[in-house]
Coordinates of C-alpha atoms in Angstrom, one line a residue:
Chain A
M1085 CA -42.1 31.9 -15.9
K1086 CA -40.4 29.5 -13.5
D1087 CA -38.6 26.5 -14.8
T1088 CA -36.8 24.6 -12.1
K1089 CA -33.8 22.6 -13.2
I1090 CA -32.2 21.7 -9.9
E1091 CA -34.1 21.3 -6.6
I1092 CA -32.2 20.9 -3.4
K1093 CA -34.4 19.7 -0.6
N1094 CA -33.4 19.7 3.1
L1095 CA -29.7 19.0 2.2
S1096 CA -27.3 18.6 5.0
V1097 CA -23.6 17.6 4.4
F1098 CA -21.0 16.3 6.8
F1099 CA -17.3 15.8 6.5
N1100 CA -15.9 13.5 9.2
Y1101 CA -19.0 14.2 11.3
V1102 CA -18.5 18.0 11.1
Q1103 CA -21.5 19.7 9.5
A1104 CA -20.7 21.7 6.5
L1105 CA -24.2 22.4 5.2
N1106 CA -27.4 22.6 7.3
K1107 CA -30.8 21.9 5.7
I1108 CA -30.4 23.8 2.5
N1109 CA -33.5 24.3 0.4
L1110 CA -32.9 25.8 -3.0
E1111 CA -34.5 25.9 -6.4
I1112 CA -32.2 26.7 -9.4
Q1113 CA -33.9 28.0 -12.5
S1114 CA -33.2 26.6 -15.9
N1115 CA -31.0 28.8 -18.3
K1116 CA -30.2 31.3 -15.6
V1117 CA -27.0 32.1 -13.7
T1118 CA -27.3 31.5 -10.0
S1119 CA -24.4 32.8 -8.0
I1120 CA -23.5 31.5 -4.5
I1121 CA -21.8 34.0 -2.3
G1122 CA -20.6 33.9 1.3
P1123 CA -17.4 34.1 3.4
S1124 CA -14.7 31.5 3.0
G1125 CA -15.5 28.2 4.6
C1126 CA -19.3 28.7 4.6
G1127 CA -19.9 25.7 2.4
K1128 CA -20.2 27.2 -1.1
T1129 CA -17.9 24.7 -2.7
S1130 CA -19.4 21.8 -0.8
L1131 CA -22.9 22.8 -2.0
L1132 CA -21.6 23.0 -5.6
R1133 CA -19.9 19.6 -5.4
T1134 CA -23.0 17.9 -4.1
I1135 CA -24.6 18.6 -7.5
N1136 CA -22.2 16.4 -9.4
R1137 CA -21.4 14.2 -6.5
M1138 CA -17.8 15.1 -6.5
N1139 CA -17.8 15.3 -2.7
E1140 CA -17.8 11.5 -2.6
L1141 CA -14.1 11.6 -3.6
I1142 CA -13.4 13.1 -0.2
K1143 CA -13.1 10.7 2.7
G1144 CA -15.7 11.0 5.5
F1145 CA -18.5 12.5 3.3
L1146 CA -22.0 12.0 4.5
H1147 CA -25.2 13.6 3.3
K1148 CA -28.9 13.9 4.2
G1149 CA -31.7 15.2 2.0
E1150 CA -32.2 15.2 -1.7
V1151 CA -30.9 16.8 -4.8
L1152 CA -33.3 16.6 -7.8
I1153 CA -32.2 17.4 -11.3
D1154 CA -35.2 17.6 -13.6
G1155 CA -37.2 15.8 -10.9
I1156 CA -34.7 12.9 -10.6
N1157 CA -33.0 12.3 -7.3
I1158 CA -29.3 12.1 -8.2
Y1159 CA -28.4 10.4 -4.8
D1160 CA -30.6 7.5 -5.8
K1161 CA -28.8 4.2 -5.7
N1162 CA -29.0 3.3 -9.4
I1163 CA -27.7 6.7 -10.7
D1164 CA -24.8 6.2 -13.0
L1165 CA -22.1 8.6 -11.8
V1166 CA -20.4 8.8 -15.2
K1167 CA -23.7 9.9 -16.8
L1168 CA -24.4 12.3 -14.0
R1169 CA -21.0 14.0 -14.4
K1170 CA -21.5 14.2 -18.2
L1171 CA -24.7 16.0 -17.5
V1172 CA -23.2 18.3 -14.8
G1173 CA -19.9 19.9 -16.0
M1174 CA -17.6 21.6 -13.6
V1175 CA -15.0 24.3 -13.9
F1176 CA -12.5 24.7 -11.1
Q1177 CA -10.9 27.6 -9.4
N1178 CA -7.4 26.9 -10.8
S1179 CA -7.2 25.7 -14.3
N1180 CA -6.5 22.0 -14.2
L1181 CA -5.7 21.2 -17.8
F1182 CA -3.9 18.0 -18.5
P1183 CA -0.3 18.2 -19.5
K1184 CA -1.2 17.2 -23.1
S1185 CA -1.9 19.1 -26.3
I1186 CA -4.8 21.6 -26.5
Y1187 CA -6.6 19.2 -28.9
E1188 CA -6.2 16.2 -26.6
N1189 CA -7.5 18.2 -23.6
I1190 CA -10.7 19.1 -25.4
V1191 CA -11.4 15.7 -26.9
F1192 CA -10.9 14.0 -23.5
A1193 CA -14.6 13.7 -22.6
P1194 CA -15.8 12.9 -26.2
T1195 CA -13.2 10.1 -26.4
L1196 CA -14.4 8.7 -23.1
Q1197 CA -17.9 8.7 -24.5
G1198 CA -16.6 6.5 -27.4
I1199 CA -16.3 9.1 -30.2
N1200 CA -13.3 8.2 -32.2
E1201 CA -13.8 9.6 -35.7
K1202 CA -11.4 12.4 -36.4
G1203 CA -13.9 14.4 -38.4
I1204 CA -16.5 14.5 -35.6
L1205 CA -13.8 15.3 -33.0
D1206 CA -12.5 18.2 -35.1
E1207 CA -16.0 19.6 -35.3
I1208 CA -16.5 19.3 -31.5
V1209 CA -13.2 21.1 -30.9
E1210 CA -14.1 24.0 -33.2
R1211 CA -17.6 24.2 -31.8
V1212 CA -16.7 24.3 -28.1
C1213 CA -13.7 26.5 -28.6
T1214 CA -15.9 29.0 -30.5
Q1215 CA -18.5 28.8 -27.7
A1216 CA -15.8 29.4 -25.1
A1217 CA -14.5 32.4 -27.2
I1218 CA -11.0 31.0 -27.5
W1219 CA -11.0 29.5 -31.0
K1220 CA -9.3 32.5 -32.7
E1221 CA -6.4 32.3 -30.2
I1222 CA -5.7 28.6 -30.4
K1223 CA -6.8 27.4 -33.8
D1224 CA -3.2 27.5 -35.2
K1225 CA -1.6 25.7 -32.3
L1226 CA -4.0 22.9 -31.4
N1227 CA -1.1 20.4 -31.1
S1228 CA 1.0 22.5 -28.7
N1229 CA 1.0 21.8 -25.0
A1230 CA -2.0 23.3 -23.2
L1231 CA 0.1 24.4 -20.2
N1232 CA 1.9 27.0 -22.4
L1233 CA -1.2 29.1 -22.7
S1234 CA -1.7 32.1 -20.4
A1235 CA -3.8 31.7 -17.2
G1236 CA -6.8 33.3 -18.7
Q1237 CA -6.7 31.3 -21.9
Q1238 CA -6.2 28.1 -19.8
Q1239 CA -9.3 28.8 -17.8
R1240 CA -11.4 29.4 -21.0
L1241 CA -9.9 26.2 -22.4
C1242 CA -11.1 24.4 -19.2
I1243 CA -14.6 25.7 -19.9
A1244 CA -14.3 24.5 -23.5
R1245 CA -13.2 21.1 -22.3
T1246 CA -16.1 20.9 -20.0
L1247 CA -18.5 22.0 -22.8
A1248 CA -17.2 19.2 -24.9
A1249 CA -18.8 16.7 -22.6
E1250 CA -22.1 18.2 -23.6
P1251 CA -23.5 19.0 -20.1
S1252 CA -26.7 20.9 -19.5
I1253 CA -25.6 22.3 -16.1
L1254 CA -22.3 24.1 -15.5
L1255 CA -20.8 24.4 -12.1
M1256 CA -18.2 27.1 -11.8
D1257 CA -16.1 27.3 -8.7
E1258 CA -14.6 30.8 -8.6
P1259 CA -13.5 30.5 -12.2
A1260 CA -12.0 34.0 -12.4
S1261 CA -10.5 34.4 -8.9
A1262 CA -7.0 33.8 -10.1
L1263 CA -7.2 36.0 -13.2
D1264 CA -6.5 39.6 -14.1
P1265 CA -9.4 42.0 -14.8
I1266 CA -9.3 41.6 -18.6
S1267 CA -9.4 37.8 -18.4
T1268 CA -12.1 38.1 -15.8
A1269 CA -14.2 40.3 -18.0
K1270 CA -13.8 37.7 -20.8
I1271 CA -15.0 34.9 -18.5
E1272 CA -17.9 37.0 -17.4
E1273 CA -19.0 37.8 -21.0
L1274 CA -18.7 34.1 -21.7
I1275 CA -20.9 33.2 -18.7
L1276 CA -23.6 35.6 -20.1
E1277 CA -23.3 34.0 -23.5
L1278 CA -23.5 30.4 -22.2
K1279 CA -26.6 30.9 -20.0
N1280 CA -28.7 30.7 -23.2
E1281 CA -27.9 27.1 -23.4
Y1282 CA -26.8 26.0 -20.0
T1283 CA -28.0 26.4 -16.4
I1284 CA -25.0 27.9 -14.6
L1285 CA -24.1 27.9 -10.9
L1286 CA -21.3 30.3 -10.0
V1287 CA -19.5 30.4 -6.7
T1288 CA -17.7 33.7 -6.3
H1289 CA -16.1 35.9 -3.7
N1290 CA -16.5 38.9 -5.9
M1291 CA -19.7 40.8 -5.1
Q1292 CA -19.6 42.9 -8.2
Q1293 CA -19.2 39.8 -10.3
A1294 CA -22.2 38.2 -8.7
A1295 CA -24.2 41.4 -9.3
R1296 CA -23.0 41.7 -12.9
V1297 CA -23.6 38.2 -14.3
S1298 CA -26.2 36.4 -12.1
D1299 CA -29.9 36.4 -12.3
Y1300 CA -30.3 34.8 -8.8
T1301 CA -28.1 35.0 -5.8
A1302 CA -27.8 32.7 -2.8
F1303 CA -26.1 33.9 0.4
L1304 CA -24.6 31.2 2.5
Y1305 CA -23.2 31.7 6.0
M1306 CA -21.9 29.0 8.3
G1307 CA -23.5 26.2 6.3
Q1308 CA -26.9 27.9 6.4
L1309 CA -28.8 29.4 3.5
I1310 CA -29.5 33.0 4.8
E1311 CA -31.1 34.5 1.8
F1312 CA -32.0 33.5 -1.8
G1313 CA -33.6 35.7 -4.4
R1314 CA -33.3 37.7 -7.6
T1315 CA -29.9 39.4 -7.8
P1316 CA -31.1 43.0 -8.3
K1317 CA -33.3 42.7 -5.2
M1318 CA -30.7 41.0 -3.1
F1319 CA -28.2 43.7 -3.9
T1320 CA -30.5 46.7 -3.5
N1321 CA -33.0 45.6 -0.9
P1322 CA -31.9 42.5 1.0
I1323 CA -34.4 41.2 3.6
N1324 CA -31.8 39.9 6.0
K1325 CA -29.5 42.1 8.0
Q1326 CA -26.6 39.7 7.6
T1327 CA -26.9 39.7 3.9
E1328 CA -26.9 43.4 3.8
D1329 CA -23.8 43.6 6.0
Y1330 CA -21.9 41.1 3.9
I1331 CA -22.8 42.6 0.5
T1332 CA -21.9 46.1 1.7
G1333 CA -18.6 44.8 3.2
R1334 CA -19.4 45.5 6.8
F1335 CA -18.9 41.9 7.8
G1336 CA -15.9 40.0 9.3
Chain B
M218 CA 17.1 55.2 17.9
K219 CA 20.2 53.8 16.3
N220 CA 20.9 54.7 12.7
A221 CA 21.9 52.2 10.1
A222 CA 25.7 53.0 10.2
E223 CA 25.8 52.1 13.8
I224 CA 24.1 48.7 13.3
L225 CA 26.0 47.7 10.2
K226 CA 29.4 48.8 11.5
P227 CA 31.9 45.9 12.0
N228 CA 32.3 44.9 15.6
H229 CA 35.2 42.7 16.6
T230 CA 33.8 40.7 19.4
G231 CA 30.7 40.1 17.4
E232 CA 32.8 38.9 14.4
F233 CA 34.6 36.4 16.6
K234 CA 31.3 35.1 18.0
K235 CA 29.9 34.7 14.5
N236 CA 32.9 32.8 13.4
F237 CA 32.6 30.4 16.3
T238 CA 28.8 29.8 16.1
G239 CA 28.4 30.1 12.4
N240 CA 31.4 29.5 10.2
I241 CA 33.4 26.9 12.0
P242 CA 30.6 24.2 12.2
I243 CA 29.7 24.8 8.6
L244 CA 33.4 24.3 7.7
G245 CA 33.3 21.0 9.6
I246 CA 30.2 19.8 7.7
R247 CA 31.8 20.8 4.5
I248 CA 34.9 18.8 5.2
I249 CA 32.9 15.7 6.1
S250 CA 30.8 16.0 3.0
Y251 CA 33.9 16.3 0.8
T252 CA 35.5 13.3 2.6
V253 CA 32.5 11.1 1.8
V254 CA 32.7 12.1 -1.9
L255 CA 36.4 11.6 -1.8
L256 CA 36.0 8.1 -0.3
L257 CA 33.4 7.0 -2.9
A258 CA 35.6 8.4 -5.7
S259 CA 38.7 6.6 -4.4
V260 CA 36.9 3.3 -4.1
L261 CA 35.6 3.7 -7.6
M262 CA 38.9 4.8 -9.0
Y263 CA 40.8 1.9 -7.3
I264 CA 38.5 -0.7 -8.7
F265 CA 38.4 1.0 -12.1
A266 CA 42.2 1.4 -12.3
N267 CA 42.7 -2.3 -11.6
G268 CA 39.8 -3.5 -13.5
I269 CA 40.1 -1.5 -16.8
K270 CA 43.2 -3.5 -17.7
V271 CA 41.2 -6.7 -18.3
I272 CA 38.0 -5.3 -19.7
N273 CA 37.5 -5.7 -23.4
W274 CA 34.8 -7.3 -25.6
E275 CA 36.3 -10.7 -25.2
F276 CA 36.2 -10.4 -21.4
L277 CA 32.6 -9.3 -21.4
L278 CA 31.4 -12.0 -23.8
S279 CA 33.4 -15.1 -23.3
A280 CA 33.1 -17.9 -20.7
P281 CA 35.7 -18.5 -17.9
R282 CA 38.4 -20.9 -18.9
N283 CA 41.2 -23.0 -17.3
N284 CA 39.7 -23.4 -13.8
M285 CA 38.4 -19.8 -13.8
T286 CA 41.8 -18.3 -14.0
E287 CA 41.4 -17.1 -17.6
G288 CA 38.6 -16.1 -19.9
G289 CA 35.7 -13.7 -19.3
I290 CA 32.4 -13.2 -17.6
G291 CA 30.0 -13.7 -20.5
P292 CA 27.7 -16.2 -18.8
A293 CA 27.6 -14.1 -15.6
V294 CA 26.6 -11.0 -17.6
F295 CA 24.0 -12.9 -19.5
G296 CA 22.7 -14.5 -16.3
T297 CA 22.4 -11.2 -14.5
L298 CA 20.6 -9.6 -17.4
A299 CA 18.2 -12.6 -17.8
V300 CA 17.4 -12.8 -14.1
I301 CA 16.7 -9.1 -13.9
F302 CA 14.6 -9.1 -17.1
L303 CA 12.4 -11.9 -15.6
M304 CA 12.2 -10.1 -12.3
I305 CA 10.9 -6.9 -14.0
V306 CA 8.3 -8.9 -15.9
I307 CA 7.1 -10.5 -12.7
T308 CA 7.3 -7.6 -10.3
V309 CA 6.6 -4.4 -12.0
P310 CA 3.0 -5.0 -12.9
L311 CA 2.4 -6.4 -9.4
G312 CA 4.1 -3.4 -7.7
I313 CA 2.4 -0.8 -9.8
F314 CA -1.1 -2.4 -9.3
A315 CA -0.4 -2.7 -5.5
A316 CA 0.6 1.0 -5.4
V317 CA -2.4 2.1 -7.4
Y318 CA -4.7 0.1 -5.1
I319 CA -3.1 1.6 -2.0
N320 CA -3.1 5.2 -3.2
E321 CA -6.3 5.3 -5.3
Y322 CA -8.7 2.8 -4.0
I323 CA -8.4 2.1 -0.3
K324 CA -10.9 4.2 1.6
D325 CA -10.3 2.6 5.0
R326 CA -7.4 4.5 6.6
W327 CA -6.6 1.5 8.9
L328 CA -6.3 -0.9 6.1
A329 CA -4.0 1.4 4.2
R330 CA -1.9 1.8 7.4
I331 CA -1.7 -2.0 7.9
I332 CA -0.6 -2.5 4.3
T333 CA 2.0 0.3 4.5
I334 CA 3.4 -1.1 7.7
S335 CA 3.6 -4.6 6.1
I336 CA 5.5 -3.2 3.1
N337 CA 7.9 -1.3 5.3
T338 CA 8.5 -4.5 7.3
L339 CA 9.1 -6.5 4.2
A340 CA 11.6 -3.9 3.1
G341 CA 13.5 -4.5 6.3
V342 CA 13.8 -8.3 6.1
P343 CA 17.4 -9.3 5.5
S344 CA 18.0 -10.5 2.0
I345 CA 19.3 -13.9 3.2
V346 CA 16.0 -14.6 4.9
I347 CA 14.1 -13.6 1.7
G348 CA 16.4 -16.1 -0.1
L349 CA 15.5 -18.9 2.3
F350 CA 11.8 -17.9 1.9
G351 CA 12.3 -18.2 -1.8
L352 CA 13.7 -21.7 -1.5
G353 CA 11.0 -22.9 0.9
F354 CA 8.1 -21.2 -0.9
F355 CA 8.8 -21.0 -4.6
V356 CA 11.1 -24.0 -5.0
L357 CA 9.9 -26.6 -2.5
F358 CA 6.2 -25.6 -2.4
V359 CA 5.1 -23.9 -5.6
G360 CA 7.7 -25.7 -7.9
K361 CA 7.3 -29.2 -6.4
N362 CA 3.5 -29.0 -6.5
L363 CA 3.4 -27.7 -10.1
D364 CA 5.6 -30.6 -11.1
E365 CA 3.3 -33.0 -9.4
V366 CA 0.2 -31.5 -11.0
F367 CA 1.6 -31.3 -14.5
N368 CA 3.7 -34.4 -14.1
T369 CA 6.9 -32.7 -15.3
G370 CA 9.4 -34.6 -13.1
M371 CA 12.0 -32.2 -11.7
L372 CA 11.4 -29.3 -14.1
L373 CA 10.3 -26.7 -11.7
G374 CA 10.9 -28.2 -8.3
K375 CA 14.6 -27.3 -8.3
P376 CA 16.5 -24.0 -7.8
A377 CA 16.2 -22.2 -11.1
M378 CA 16.3 -18.8 -12.7
L379 CA 12.5 -18.4 -12.5
W380 CA 12.5 -18.7 -8.8
A381 CA 15.6 -16.6 -8.4
S382 CA 13.8 -13.8 -10.3
A383 CA 10.6 -14.2 -8.3
T384 CA 12.6 -14.1 -5.0
L385 CA 14.5 -11.0 -6.1
G386 CA 11.1 -9.6 -7.0
V387 CA 9.9 -10.1 -3.5
L388 CA 13.0 -8.3 -2.3
V389 CA 12.5 -5.2 -4.5
L390 CA 8.7 -5.2 -4.4
P391 CA 8.6 -2.8 -1.4
L392 CA 10.9 -0.4 -3.2
I393 CA 8.8 -0.4 -6.3
I394 CA 5.5 0.0 -4.3
V395 CA 6.9 2.9 -2.2
T396 CA 8.3 4.9 -5.1
T397 CA 5.2 4.3 -7.1
V398 CA 3.0 5.4 -4.3
E399 CA 5.1 8.6 -3.9
A400 CA 4.9 9.2 -7.7
L401 CA 1.1 8.8 -7.6
K402 CA 0.8 11.0 -4.6
S403 CA 2.6 13.8 -6.3
V404 CA 0.1 14.0 -9.1
P405 CA -2.1 16.9 -8.0
D406 CA -5.7 16.1 -6.9
I407 CA -7.1 18.8 -9.1
Q408 CA -6.0 16.7 -12.1
R409 CA -8.0 13.8 -10.7
Y410 CA -11.0 16.0 -10.2
A411 CA -10.8 17.3 -13.7
A412 CA -10.9 13.8 -15.1
I413 CA -13.7 12.7 -12.8
S414 CA -15.8 15.8 -13.5
L415 CA -15.5 15.1 -17.2
G416 CA -17.2 11.8 -16.8
S417 CA -14.4 9.3 -16.5
T418 CA -14.5 6.3 -14.3
R419 CA -11.9 5.9 -11.6
W420 CA -10.0 3.4 -13.7
E421 CA -10.1 5.6 -16.8
M422 CA -8.8 8.5 -14.7
I423 CA -5.9 6.4 -13.4
K424 CA -5.1 5.0 -16.8
T425 CA -5.3 8.2 -18.9
I426 CA -4.3 10.9 -16.4
V427 CA -2.6 9.6 -13.2
L428 CA -0.3 6.9 -14.5
P429 CA 1.1 8.8 -17.4
Q430 CA 1.9 11.8 -15.2
A431 CA 3.6 9.5 -12.6
R432 CA 5.5 7.7 -15.3
S433 CA 8.9 9.2 -14.8
G434 CA 8.6 8.7 -11.0
I435 CA 7.6 5.1 -11.4
L436 CA 10.5 4.5 -13.8
T437 CA 12.9 5.9 -11.3
G438 CA 11.7 3.3 -8.8
I439 CA 12.0 0.5 -11.3
I440 CA 15.6 1.5 -12.2
L441 CA 16.6 1.7 -8.6
S442 CA 15.1 -1.7 -7.9
I443 CA 17.1 -3.1 -10.9
S444 CA 20.3 -1.7 -9.4
R445 CA 19.4 -3.1 -6.0
A446 CA 18.8 -6.6 -7.5
A447 CA 21.9 -6.5 -9.6
G448 CA 24.0 -6.1 -6.4
E449 CA 22.3 -8.8 -4.4
T450 CA 24.2 -12.1 -3.7
A451 CA 22.8 -13.7 -0.6
P452 CA 19.3 -14.7 -1.7
L453 CA 20.6 -16.2 -4.9
L454 CA 22.9 -18.7 -3.1
F455 CA 20.0 -21.2 -2.7
L456 CA 18.2 -20.4 -5.9
G457 CA 20.2 -21.8 -8.8
C458 CA 23.1 -19.4 -8.9
A459 CA 25.8 -21.6 -10.3
F460 CA 29.6 -21.7 -9.6
F461 CA 30.3 -22.3 -13.3
L462 CA 28.2 -23.2 -16.2
P463 CA 29.7 -24.2 -19.6
D464 CA 26.4 -23.4 -21.5
L465 CA 24.1 -20.4 -21.4
P466 CA 20.7 -21.1 -19.9
V467 CA 19.1 -20.8 -23.3
T468 CA 16.4 -22.9 -24.9
Y469 CA 15.4 -23.0 -28.6
L470 CA 11.7 -22.5 -29.4
D471 CA 11.3 -24.7 -32.4
L472 CA 9.0 -23.1 -35.0
G473 CA 9.7 -25.7 -37.8
L474 CA 11.5 -23.4 -40.3
F475 CA 13.7 -21.7 -37.7
A476 CA 14.3 -21.7 -34.0
I477 CA 14.1 -18.7 -31.7
P478 CA 16.6 -18.7 -28.8
M479 CA 14.8 -18.0 -25.5
I480 CA 15.9 -17.6 -21.9
N481 CA 15.2 -20.9 -20.2
P482 CA 13.8 -20.0 -16.8
A483 CA 14.0 -23.6 -15.5
E484 CA 17.8 -23.6 -15.8
Q485 CA 20.6 -22.6 -13.5
F486 CA 22.5 -19.4 -14.2
M487 CA 25.7 -17.4 -13.3
Y488 CA 25.4 -14.0 -11.7
L489 CA 27.9 -11.2 -11.6
S490 CA 27.9 -10.5 -7.8
Y491 CA 28.1 -14.2 -7.0
H492 CA 30.9 -14.6 -9.6
I493 CA 33.0 -12.1 -7.6
F494 CA 32.4 -14.2 -4.5
V495 CA 33.4 -17.3 -6.4
L496 CA 36.5 -15.8 -7.8
T497 CA 37.8 -14.5 -4.5
T498 CA 36.9 -17.3 -2.1
Q499 CA 36.1 -20.5 -4.1
S500 CA 38.6 -20.6 -6.8
T501 CA 41.6 -22.9 -6.7
N502 CA 44.0 -20.0 -7.0
P503 CA 42.7 -16.6 -5.8
T504 CA 45.9 -14.8 -6.6
L505 CA 45.8 -15.8 -10.3
T506 CA 42.1 -14.6 -10.5
K507 CA 42.8 -11.2 -9.1
P508 CA 42.7 -9.2 -12.4
L509 CA 39.4 -11.1 -13.2
Q510 CA 38.0 -10.1 -9.8
Y511 CA 38.7 -6.4 -10.4
G512 CA 37.3 -6.7 -13.9
T513 CA 34.1 -8.3 -12.7
A514 CA 33.8 -5.7 -9.9
T515 CA 34.3 -2.9 -12.3
V516 CA 31.6 -4.2 -14.6
L517 CA 29.1 -4.6 -11.7
V518 CA 29.9 -1.2 -10.1
F519 CA 29.5 0.6 -13.4
L520 CA 26.4 -1.2 -14.3
T521 CA 24.7 0.0 -11.0
L522 CA 26.3 3.4 -11.3
L523 CA 24.8 3.7 -14.8
L524 CA 21.4 2.6 -13.6
N525 CA 21.4 5.1 -10.7
M526 CA 22.5 7.9 -13.1
T527 CA 19.5 7.0 -15.4
A528 CA 17.2 7.1 -12.3
I529 CA 18.5 10.5 -11.4
I530 CA 17.9 11.8 -14.9
Y531 CA 14.4 10.5 -14.8
R532 CA 13.8 12.1 -11.4
I533 CA 14.9 15.5 -12.7
K534 CA 12.5 15.0 -15.7
F535 CA 9.7 14.0 -13.3
R536 CA 10.2 17.1 -11.2
K537 CA 10.2 19.4 -14.2
N538 CA 6.9 17.8 -15.4
L539 CA 5.3 18.4 -12.0
E540 CA 6.5 22.0 -11.9
G541 CA 4.8 22.5 -15.2
L542 CA 1.6 21.1 -13.8
R543 CA 1.6 23.1 -10.6
G544 CA 2.5 26.3 -12.5
Y545 CA 5.7 27.2 -10.7

């Protein structure tokens, strides 16, 4: 059964008139993990950031084409960016927790949405921390500074903070690239847990990671989508020679 | 191939060369640095040694007496604090919002560049010119016209504390803007992205994330601007800085049961730095006022020194915060 959540149509992206993405067509399935692989500078992050329109924070951004989420073009003029970013959560490569307490970090998004009751906020904190598999480690120190946690814990807390905004799509930009193998394994387990409720896009440099956690894989090279398909097929029997070279590591 | 013993073995001609190109210039630089510190210390010590004799609570709080040859500097201390307080109230919001606009909102690079150049030029304008501008613009234009509109006679159309504060504000505005822009710039972009990606608007991001993280840096700028303003004399000459005032520029806000004393911004005032000038050059007997001159100078110097120290402490705190954020 195919259930398309995000549809990218003929998308081209430019930064200061330099083309970063060239006519990308991609259909992302609901409640699946789609990983985007490719060498550095191929436009993986740019592609990810077009989906929550974060690219617009960068000067000189231009785009052509459409990005549809549940059939709605998010580049339409009357799209409310705040609502869009609530719908599409993002986790960054390096943890970017605020220098506040753990509790304040998690309730950041709910408070912005106007939730002020302590009881409801407490519930949200416990729920998202449990989802992000970090509740046991932090439940006794919710009021201590979030930056005192270990790198792996910080990244899981970032995921919890993103979940607190109640998104339906999660964008993850190399969430485990700065972590040790044990923390990475935890994040990967988490991704597999979360895909039941969220549609996940994962940018990664780690082939094994893409193979382990994703259902679909997209291979980008020099701003072009070279190949897209089911992960097992991509990794065992790629159609394109370039894909095969990259996956097997015979690629510059 | 040479072995390590051969390379590391002391070699006399080499040692001489090393001394000549390495150690001697460094020695020179060291001596010059120490001399600067020594000079500063001796100036401070000289003023302090001569001034400490007259400083006591009475000197700090009472008014000058007997043709300025006796008494204290109370009104000048009060005037300085009042003018600076008003200046902060006027300038800080303006400076911070200007900096936020420059750093967070302007997308056009050329506009940002033009504004930055204007600010740097403003910072380079001599303070006496700023003072004349204050007289022409605030007193003769804004004040006079306000008087005409509200029919208040000569309330605002004369040199007064309000206009002195506003003019000092113009003088320190570039300093506040530049330090605030630097403080905002040092907040890492990934913090901004985090806030935006969690669904905050640009203003919510600035209010909840960027400004709190830049707080110590901004405070540093404000404190430095206070110490700059406290030391200024020239622009105040035209703007209501008085030779001698028997009464403090205070008005009483009558609330029926009791009255609250308030700074009266439409009055003239005395100012510490101008008071030193008055004591040394304008008094009837400069020799008799000498101890008072040293006393006033000591108070002024240690006021600015104290402010600069506070600024340094805040800067250290600011750096520590940022190190925590960047994770090193």
